[in-house]
CSV table of C-alpha atoms and ligand atoms in Angstrom, one decimal:
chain,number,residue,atom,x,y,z
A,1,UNK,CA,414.3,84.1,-51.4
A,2,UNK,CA,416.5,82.1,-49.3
A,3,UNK,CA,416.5,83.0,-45.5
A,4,UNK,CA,420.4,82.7,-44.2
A,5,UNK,CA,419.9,84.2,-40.6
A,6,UNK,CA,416.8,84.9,-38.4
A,7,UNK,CA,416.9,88.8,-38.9
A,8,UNK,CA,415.9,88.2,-42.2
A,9,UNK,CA,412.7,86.2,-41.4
A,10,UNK,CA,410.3,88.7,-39.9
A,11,UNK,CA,411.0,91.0,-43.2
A,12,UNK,CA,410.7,87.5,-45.6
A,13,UNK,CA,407.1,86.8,-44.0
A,14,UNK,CA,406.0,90.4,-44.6
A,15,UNK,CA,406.5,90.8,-47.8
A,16,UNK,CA,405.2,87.0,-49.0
A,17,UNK,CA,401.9,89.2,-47.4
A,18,UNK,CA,402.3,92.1,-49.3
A,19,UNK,CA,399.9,91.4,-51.7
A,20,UNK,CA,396.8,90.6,-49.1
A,21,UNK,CA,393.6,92.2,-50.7
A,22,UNK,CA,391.8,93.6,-48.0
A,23,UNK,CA,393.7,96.2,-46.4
A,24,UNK,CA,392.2,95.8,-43.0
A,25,UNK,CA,393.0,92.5,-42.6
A,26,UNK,CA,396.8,93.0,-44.1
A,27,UNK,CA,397.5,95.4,-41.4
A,28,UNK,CA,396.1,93.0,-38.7
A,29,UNK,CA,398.4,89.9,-39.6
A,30,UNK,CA,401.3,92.4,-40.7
A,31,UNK,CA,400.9,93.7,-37.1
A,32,UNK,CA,400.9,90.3,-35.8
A,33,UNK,CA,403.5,88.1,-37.1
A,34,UNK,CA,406.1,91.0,-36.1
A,35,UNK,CA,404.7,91.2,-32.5
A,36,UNK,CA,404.8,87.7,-32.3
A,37,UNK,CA,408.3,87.1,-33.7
A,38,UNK,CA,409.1,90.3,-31.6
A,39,UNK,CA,408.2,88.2,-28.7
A,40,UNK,CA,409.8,85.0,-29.1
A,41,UNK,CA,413.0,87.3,-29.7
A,42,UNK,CA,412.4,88.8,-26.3
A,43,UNK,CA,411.6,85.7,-24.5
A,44,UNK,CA,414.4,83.7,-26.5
A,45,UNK,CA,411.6,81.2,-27.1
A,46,UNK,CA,413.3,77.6,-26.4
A,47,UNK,CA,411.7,74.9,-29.4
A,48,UNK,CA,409.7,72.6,-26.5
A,49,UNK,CA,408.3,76.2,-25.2
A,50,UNK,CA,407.3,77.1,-28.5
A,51,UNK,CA,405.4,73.5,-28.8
A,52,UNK,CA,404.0,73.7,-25.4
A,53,UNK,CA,402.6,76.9,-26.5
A,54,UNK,CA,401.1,75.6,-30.0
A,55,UNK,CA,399.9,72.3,-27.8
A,56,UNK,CA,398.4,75.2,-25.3
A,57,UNK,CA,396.4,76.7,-28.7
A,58,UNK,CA,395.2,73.1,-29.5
A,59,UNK,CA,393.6,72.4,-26.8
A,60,UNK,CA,391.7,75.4,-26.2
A,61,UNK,CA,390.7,74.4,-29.7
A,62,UNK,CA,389.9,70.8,-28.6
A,63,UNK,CA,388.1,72.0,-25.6
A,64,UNK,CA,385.6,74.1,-27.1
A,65,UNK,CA,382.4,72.5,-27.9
A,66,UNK,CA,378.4,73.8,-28.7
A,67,UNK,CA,378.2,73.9,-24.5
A,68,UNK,CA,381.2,75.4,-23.7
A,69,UNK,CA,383.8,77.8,-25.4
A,70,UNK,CA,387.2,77.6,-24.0
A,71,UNK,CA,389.1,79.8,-26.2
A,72,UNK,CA,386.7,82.8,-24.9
A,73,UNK,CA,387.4,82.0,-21.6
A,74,UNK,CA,391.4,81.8,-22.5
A,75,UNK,CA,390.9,85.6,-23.8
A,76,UNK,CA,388.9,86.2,-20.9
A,77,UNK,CA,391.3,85.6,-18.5
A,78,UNK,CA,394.4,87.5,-20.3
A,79,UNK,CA,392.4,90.4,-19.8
A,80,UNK,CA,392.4,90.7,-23.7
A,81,UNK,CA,388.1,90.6,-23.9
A,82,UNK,CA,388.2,93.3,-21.5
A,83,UNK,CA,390.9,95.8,-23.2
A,84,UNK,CA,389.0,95.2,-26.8
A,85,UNK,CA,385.5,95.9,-25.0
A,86,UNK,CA,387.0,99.0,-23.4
A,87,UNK,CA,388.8,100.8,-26.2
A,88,UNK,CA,386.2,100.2,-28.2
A,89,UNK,CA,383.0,101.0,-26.2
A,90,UNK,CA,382.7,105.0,-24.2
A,91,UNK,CA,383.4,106.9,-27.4
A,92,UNK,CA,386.3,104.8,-28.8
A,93,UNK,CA,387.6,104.4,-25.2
A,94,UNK,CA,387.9,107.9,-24.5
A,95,UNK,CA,385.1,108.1,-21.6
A,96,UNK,CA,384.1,105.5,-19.0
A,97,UNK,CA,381.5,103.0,-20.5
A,98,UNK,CA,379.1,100.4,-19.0
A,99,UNK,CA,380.0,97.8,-21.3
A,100,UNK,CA,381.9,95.1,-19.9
A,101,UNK,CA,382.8,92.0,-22.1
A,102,UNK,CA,380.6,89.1,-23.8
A,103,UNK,CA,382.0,85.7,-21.8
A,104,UNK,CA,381.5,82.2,-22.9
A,105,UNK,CA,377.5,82.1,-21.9
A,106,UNK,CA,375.6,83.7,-24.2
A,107,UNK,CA,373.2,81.9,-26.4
A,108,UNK,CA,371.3,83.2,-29.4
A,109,UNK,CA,367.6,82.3,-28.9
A,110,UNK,CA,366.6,83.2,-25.0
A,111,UNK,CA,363.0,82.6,-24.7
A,112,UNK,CA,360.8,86.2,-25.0
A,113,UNK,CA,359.2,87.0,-21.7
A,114,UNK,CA,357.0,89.9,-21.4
A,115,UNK,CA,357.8,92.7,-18.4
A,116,UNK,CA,358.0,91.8,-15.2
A,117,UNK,CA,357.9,87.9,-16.2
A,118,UNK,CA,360.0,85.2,-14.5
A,119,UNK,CA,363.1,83.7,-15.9
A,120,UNK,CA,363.6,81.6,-13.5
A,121,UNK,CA,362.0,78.1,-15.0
A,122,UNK,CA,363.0,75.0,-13.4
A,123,UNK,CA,363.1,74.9,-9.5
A,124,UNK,CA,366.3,77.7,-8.9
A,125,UNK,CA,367.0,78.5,-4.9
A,126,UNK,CA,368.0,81.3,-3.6
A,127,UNK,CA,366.1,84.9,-2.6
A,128,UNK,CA,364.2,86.0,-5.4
A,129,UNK,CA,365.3,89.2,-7.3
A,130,UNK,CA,362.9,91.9,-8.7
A,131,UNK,CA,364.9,94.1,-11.1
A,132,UNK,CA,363.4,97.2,-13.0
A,133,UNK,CA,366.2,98.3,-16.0
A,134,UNK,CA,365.3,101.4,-17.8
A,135,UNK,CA,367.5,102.1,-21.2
A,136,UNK,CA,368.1,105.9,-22.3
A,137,UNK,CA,370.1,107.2,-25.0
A,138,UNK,CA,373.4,109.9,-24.4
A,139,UNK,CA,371.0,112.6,-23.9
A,140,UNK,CA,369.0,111.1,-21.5
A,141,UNK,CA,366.0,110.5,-23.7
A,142,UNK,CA,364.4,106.9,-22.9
A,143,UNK,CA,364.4,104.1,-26.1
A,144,UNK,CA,362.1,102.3,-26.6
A,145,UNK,CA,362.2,98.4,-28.5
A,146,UNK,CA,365.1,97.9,-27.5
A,147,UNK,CA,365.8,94.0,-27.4
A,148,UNK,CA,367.6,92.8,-24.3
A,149,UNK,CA,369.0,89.7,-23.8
A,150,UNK,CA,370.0,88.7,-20.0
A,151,UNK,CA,371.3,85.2,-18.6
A,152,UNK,CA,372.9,85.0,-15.4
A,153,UNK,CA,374.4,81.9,-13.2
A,154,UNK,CA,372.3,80.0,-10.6
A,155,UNK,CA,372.5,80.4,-6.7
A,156,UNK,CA,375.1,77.4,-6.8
A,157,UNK,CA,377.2,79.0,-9.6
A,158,UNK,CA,376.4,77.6,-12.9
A,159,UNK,CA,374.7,78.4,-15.8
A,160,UNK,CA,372.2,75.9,-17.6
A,161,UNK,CA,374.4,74.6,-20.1
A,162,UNK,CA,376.7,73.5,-17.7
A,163,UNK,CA,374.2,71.9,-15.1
A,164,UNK,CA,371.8,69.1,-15.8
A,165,UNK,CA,369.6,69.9,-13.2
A,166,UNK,CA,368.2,73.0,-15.1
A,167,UNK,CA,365.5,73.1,-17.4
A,168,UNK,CA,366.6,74.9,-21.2
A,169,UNK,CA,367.1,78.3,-21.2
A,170,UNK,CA,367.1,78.8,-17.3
A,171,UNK,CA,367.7,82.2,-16.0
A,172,UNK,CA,367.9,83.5,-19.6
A,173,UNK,CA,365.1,85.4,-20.7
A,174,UNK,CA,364.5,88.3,-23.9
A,175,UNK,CA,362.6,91.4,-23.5
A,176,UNK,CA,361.5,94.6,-25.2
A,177,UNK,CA,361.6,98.0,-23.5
A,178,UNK,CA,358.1,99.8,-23.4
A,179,UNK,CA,357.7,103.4,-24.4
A,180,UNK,CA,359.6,104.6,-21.2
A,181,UNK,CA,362.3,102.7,-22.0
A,182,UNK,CA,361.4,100.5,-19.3
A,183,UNK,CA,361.1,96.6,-18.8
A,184,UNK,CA,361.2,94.6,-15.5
A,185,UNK,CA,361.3,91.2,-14.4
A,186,UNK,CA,362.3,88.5,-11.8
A,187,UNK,CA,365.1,86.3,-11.1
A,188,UNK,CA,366.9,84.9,-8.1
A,189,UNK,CA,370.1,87.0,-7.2
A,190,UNK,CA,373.2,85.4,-8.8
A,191,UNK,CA,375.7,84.1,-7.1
A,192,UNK,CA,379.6,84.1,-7.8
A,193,UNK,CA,381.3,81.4,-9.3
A,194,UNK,CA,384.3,79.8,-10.7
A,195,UNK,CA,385.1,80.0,-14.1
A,196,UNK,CA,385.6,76.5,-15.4
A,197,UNK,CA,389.3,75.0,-14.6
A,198,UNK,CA,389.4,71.8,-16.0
A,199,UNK,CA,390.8,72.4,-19.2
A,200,UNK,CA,394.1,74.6,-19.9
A,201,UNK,CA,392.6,77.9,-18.8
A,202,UNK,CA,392.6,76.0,-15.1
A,203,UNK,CA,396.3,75.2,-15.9
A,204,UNK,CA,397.0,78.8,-16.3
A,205,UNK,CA,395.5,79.9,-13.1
A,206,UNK,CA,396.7,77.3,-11.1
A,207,UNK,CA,400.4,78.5,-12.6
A,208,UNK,CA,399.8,81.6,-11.5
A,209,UNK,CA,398.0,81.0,-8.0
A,210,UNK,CA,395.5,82.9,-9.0
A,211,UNK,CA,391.8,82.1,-7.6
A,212,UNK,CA,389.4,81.1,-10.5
A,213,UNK,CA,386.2,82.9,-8.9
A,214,UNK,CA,383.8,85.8,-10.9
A,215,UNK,CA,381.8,88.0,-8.4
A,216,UNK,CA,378.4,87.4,-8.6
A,217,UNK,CA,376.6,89.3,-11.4
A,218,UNK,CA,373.6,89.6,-14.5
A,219,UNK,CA,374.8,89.7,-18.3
A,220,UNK,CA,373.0,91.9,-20.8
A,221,UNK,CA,372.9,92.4,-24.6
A,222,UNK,CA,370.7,95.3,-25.6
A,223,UNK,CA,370.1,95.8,-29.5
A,224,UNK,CA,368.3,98.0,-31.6
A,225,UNK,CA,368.7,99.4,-34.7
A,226,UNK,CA,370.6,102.9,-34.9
A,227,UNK,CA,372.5,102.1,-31.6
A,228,UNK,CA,376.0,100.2,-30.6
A,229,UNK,CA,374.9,97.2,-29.4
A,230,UNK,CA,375.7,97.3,-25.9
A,231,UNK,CA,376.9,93.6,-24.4
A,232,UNK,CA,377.5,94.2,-20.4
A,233,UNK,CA,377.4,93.0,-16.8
A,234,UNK,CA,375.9,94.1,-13.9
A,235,UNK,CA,377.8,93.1,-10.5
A,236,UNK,CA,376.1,92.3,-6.9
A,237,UNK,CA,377.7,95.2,-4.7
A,238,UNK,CA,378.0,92.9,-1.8
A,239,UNK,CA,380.5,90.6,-3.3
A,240,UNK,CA,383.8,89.7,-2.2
A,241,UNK,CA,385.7,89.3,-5.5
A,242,UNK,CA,384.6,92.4,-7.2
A,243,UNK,CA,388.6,93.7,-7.2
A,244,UNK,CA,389.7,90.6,-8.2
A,245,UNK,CA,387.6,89.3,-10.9
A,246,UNK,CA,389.7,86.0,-12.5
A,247,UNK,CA,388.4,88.1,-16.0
A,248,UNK,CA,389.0,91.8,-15.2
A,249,UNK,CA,385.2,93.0,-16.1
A,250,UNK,CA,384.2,94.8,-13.2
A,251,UNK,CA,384.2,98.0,-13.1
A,252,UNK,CA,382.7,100.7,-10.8
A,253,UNK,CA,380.1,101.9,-13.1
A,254,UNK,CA,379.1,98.3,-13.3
A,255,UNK,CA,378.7,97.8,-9.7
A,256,UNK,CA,374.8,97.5,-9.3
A,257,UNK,CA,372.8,98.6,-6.1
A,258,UNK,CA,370.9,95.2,-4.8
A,259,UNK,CA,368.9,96.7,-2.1
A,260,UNK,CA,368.0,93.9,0.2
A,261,UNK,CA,364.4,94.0,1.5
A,262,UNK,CA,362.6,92.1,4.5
A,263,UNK,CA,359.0,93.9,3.6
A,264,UNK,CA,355.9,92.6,1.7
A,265,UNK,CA,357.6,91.3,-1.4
A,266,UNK,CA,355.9,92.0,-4.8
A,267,UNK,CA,354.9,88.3,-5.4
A,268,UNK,CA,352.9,85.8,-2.6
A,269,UNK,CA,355.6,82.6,-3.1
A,270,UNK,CA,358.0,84.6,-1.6
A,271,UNK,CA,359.8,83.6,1.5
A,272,UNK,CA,362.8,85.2,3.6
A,273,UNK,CA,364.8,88.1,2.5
A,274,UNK,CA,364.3,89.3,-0.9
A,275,UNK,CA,365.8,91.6,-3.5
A,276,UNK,CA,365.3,94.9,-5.8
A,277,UNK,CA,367.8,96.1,-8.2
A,278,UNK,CA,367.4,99.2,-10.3
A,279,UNK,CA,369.5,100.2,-13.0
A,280,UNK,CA,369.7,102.6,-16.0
A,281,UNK,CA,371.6,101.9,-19.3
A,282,UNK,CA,372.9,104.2,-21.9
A,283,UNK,CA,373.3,103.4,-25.1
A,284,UNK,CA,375.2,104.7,-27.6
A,285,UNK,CA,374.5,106.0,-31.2
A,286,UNK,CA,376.5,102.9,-33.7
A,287,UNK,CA,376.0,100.2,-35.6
A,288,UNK,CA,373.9,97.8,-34.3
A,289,UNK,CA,375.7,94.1,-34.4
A,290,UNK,CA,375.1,90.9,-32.8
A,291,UNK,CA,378.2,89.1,-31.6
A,292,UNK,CA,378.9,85.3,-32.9
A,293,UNK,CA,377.3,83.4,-29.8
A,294,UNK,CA,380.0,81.3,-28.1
A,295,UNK,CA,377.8,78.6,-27.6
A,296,UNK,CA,374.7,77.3,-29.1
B,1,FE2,FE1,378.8,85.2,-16.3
């Protein structure tokens, strides 16, 4: 058909989709193109905004790399990660949920440490952390084998990939739960940091004078068969962005007690003020799926 005026475009693009196979992913892009046509009408999109915005979509693509995944972070800090993870996690987003959203961090293949082993392995300051997780199901019943994955930032903000200084596969560690559900293990407690803002994310904050910090905090992924996989974040109570995280993930479930302590600490190399944290997870019954890493 020939398009004469641009009413008749929106209703031109849907039906040269009308005969998409897979009905899922016709409603999706159906959905799409006439909220996004919807919007340019509401903005009256000028032509050099509408190739700022496709130059805006490049170079998150251009940006993103086996270390670092810019395009996560972009969704990140729209607050989109966080409204998927919420409407679909705490019953199909009808009761409050500790999930919290993936980031750009993970990595597939942490190194398996048994309880109350040490993922700290290349020289990490900071006071140490001793944290004792215990996973239950709805009811309250403990699981056991379930695979948990947690990575976390050094005390100066940055996670392996992003610092040389590191060894591989610092603070990132894999563990199993014992037959109480139970696994423990040490770290040093995590410290804030900004996400990174050299690349068109940065732009977009700095636009919108908004600070580019995360409170401090731990990431988990627990997995096991029969359950939702459940990807979160535990936050460090004490910090001073936790209302105005530059991704929107905190929230108060999330908000982990890190007891400070200035006893005996559990281990002999410790020196100064120290750290427990205890916390319980509940996971859901679900399918049990493993996200696409964002990096390698
Ligand atoms: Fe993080």
């Amino acid at each position: 058909m020939f398009i004469a005026s641009d009413e008749e475009v929106t209703p031109a693009v849907l039906a040269a989709m009308e005969n998409t196979a897979d009905p899922r992913f016709k409603a999706i892009i159906a959905s799409l193109v006439k909220h996004l046509h919807a919007f340019a009408r509401d903005v009256n999109l000028t032509e050099s905004e509408w190739e700022r915005g496709i130059g805006y979509l490049v170079e998150l693509g251009q940006r993103t790399n086996d270390r670092h995944n810019e395009a996560i972070l972009a969704s990140d800090a729209i607050g989109l990660s966080t409204l998927v993870c919420l409407m679909n996690n705490g019953q199909g987003g009808n009761t409050e949920t500790a999930a919290a959203l993936l980031g750009p961090f993970w990595r597939m293949k942490s190194p398996v440490t048994e309880s109350g082993g040490s993922i700290v392995r290349s020289a990490t300051p900071g006071p140490a952390l001793f944290a004792d997780i215990q996973v239950k199901d709805a009811k309250g019943n403990p699981v056991s084998g379930v695979e948990v994955d947690v990575w976390q930032a050094s005390p100066v903000g940055k996670y392996e990939n992003q610092d040389d200084t590191q060894a591989d596969m610092n603070l990132r560690g894999k563990f199993t739960t014992d037959s109480e559900g139970k696994f423990s293990f040490r770290s040093v407690k995590p410290a804030g940091y900004p996400v990174p803002t050299d690349g068109p994310v940065g732009e977009l904050l700095r636009a919108q004078k908004r600070h580019p910090y995360r409170p401090a905090h731990l990431h988990f992924l627990l997995f096991k068969n029969g359950f939702k996989t459940l990807v979160t974040q535990i936050f460090v109570d004490d910090d001073k962005h936790l209302e105005s995280d530059v991704v929107f993930g905190v929230t108060k479930k999330l908000v982990g007690d890190f007891r400070k302590r200035t006893d005996k600490a559990p281990a002999s190399d410790v020196s100064g003020d120290w750290y427990t944290l205890s916390y319980t997870f509940h996971m859901e019954p679900g399918e049990a799926l493993l996200p696409t890493p964002p990096i390698r």
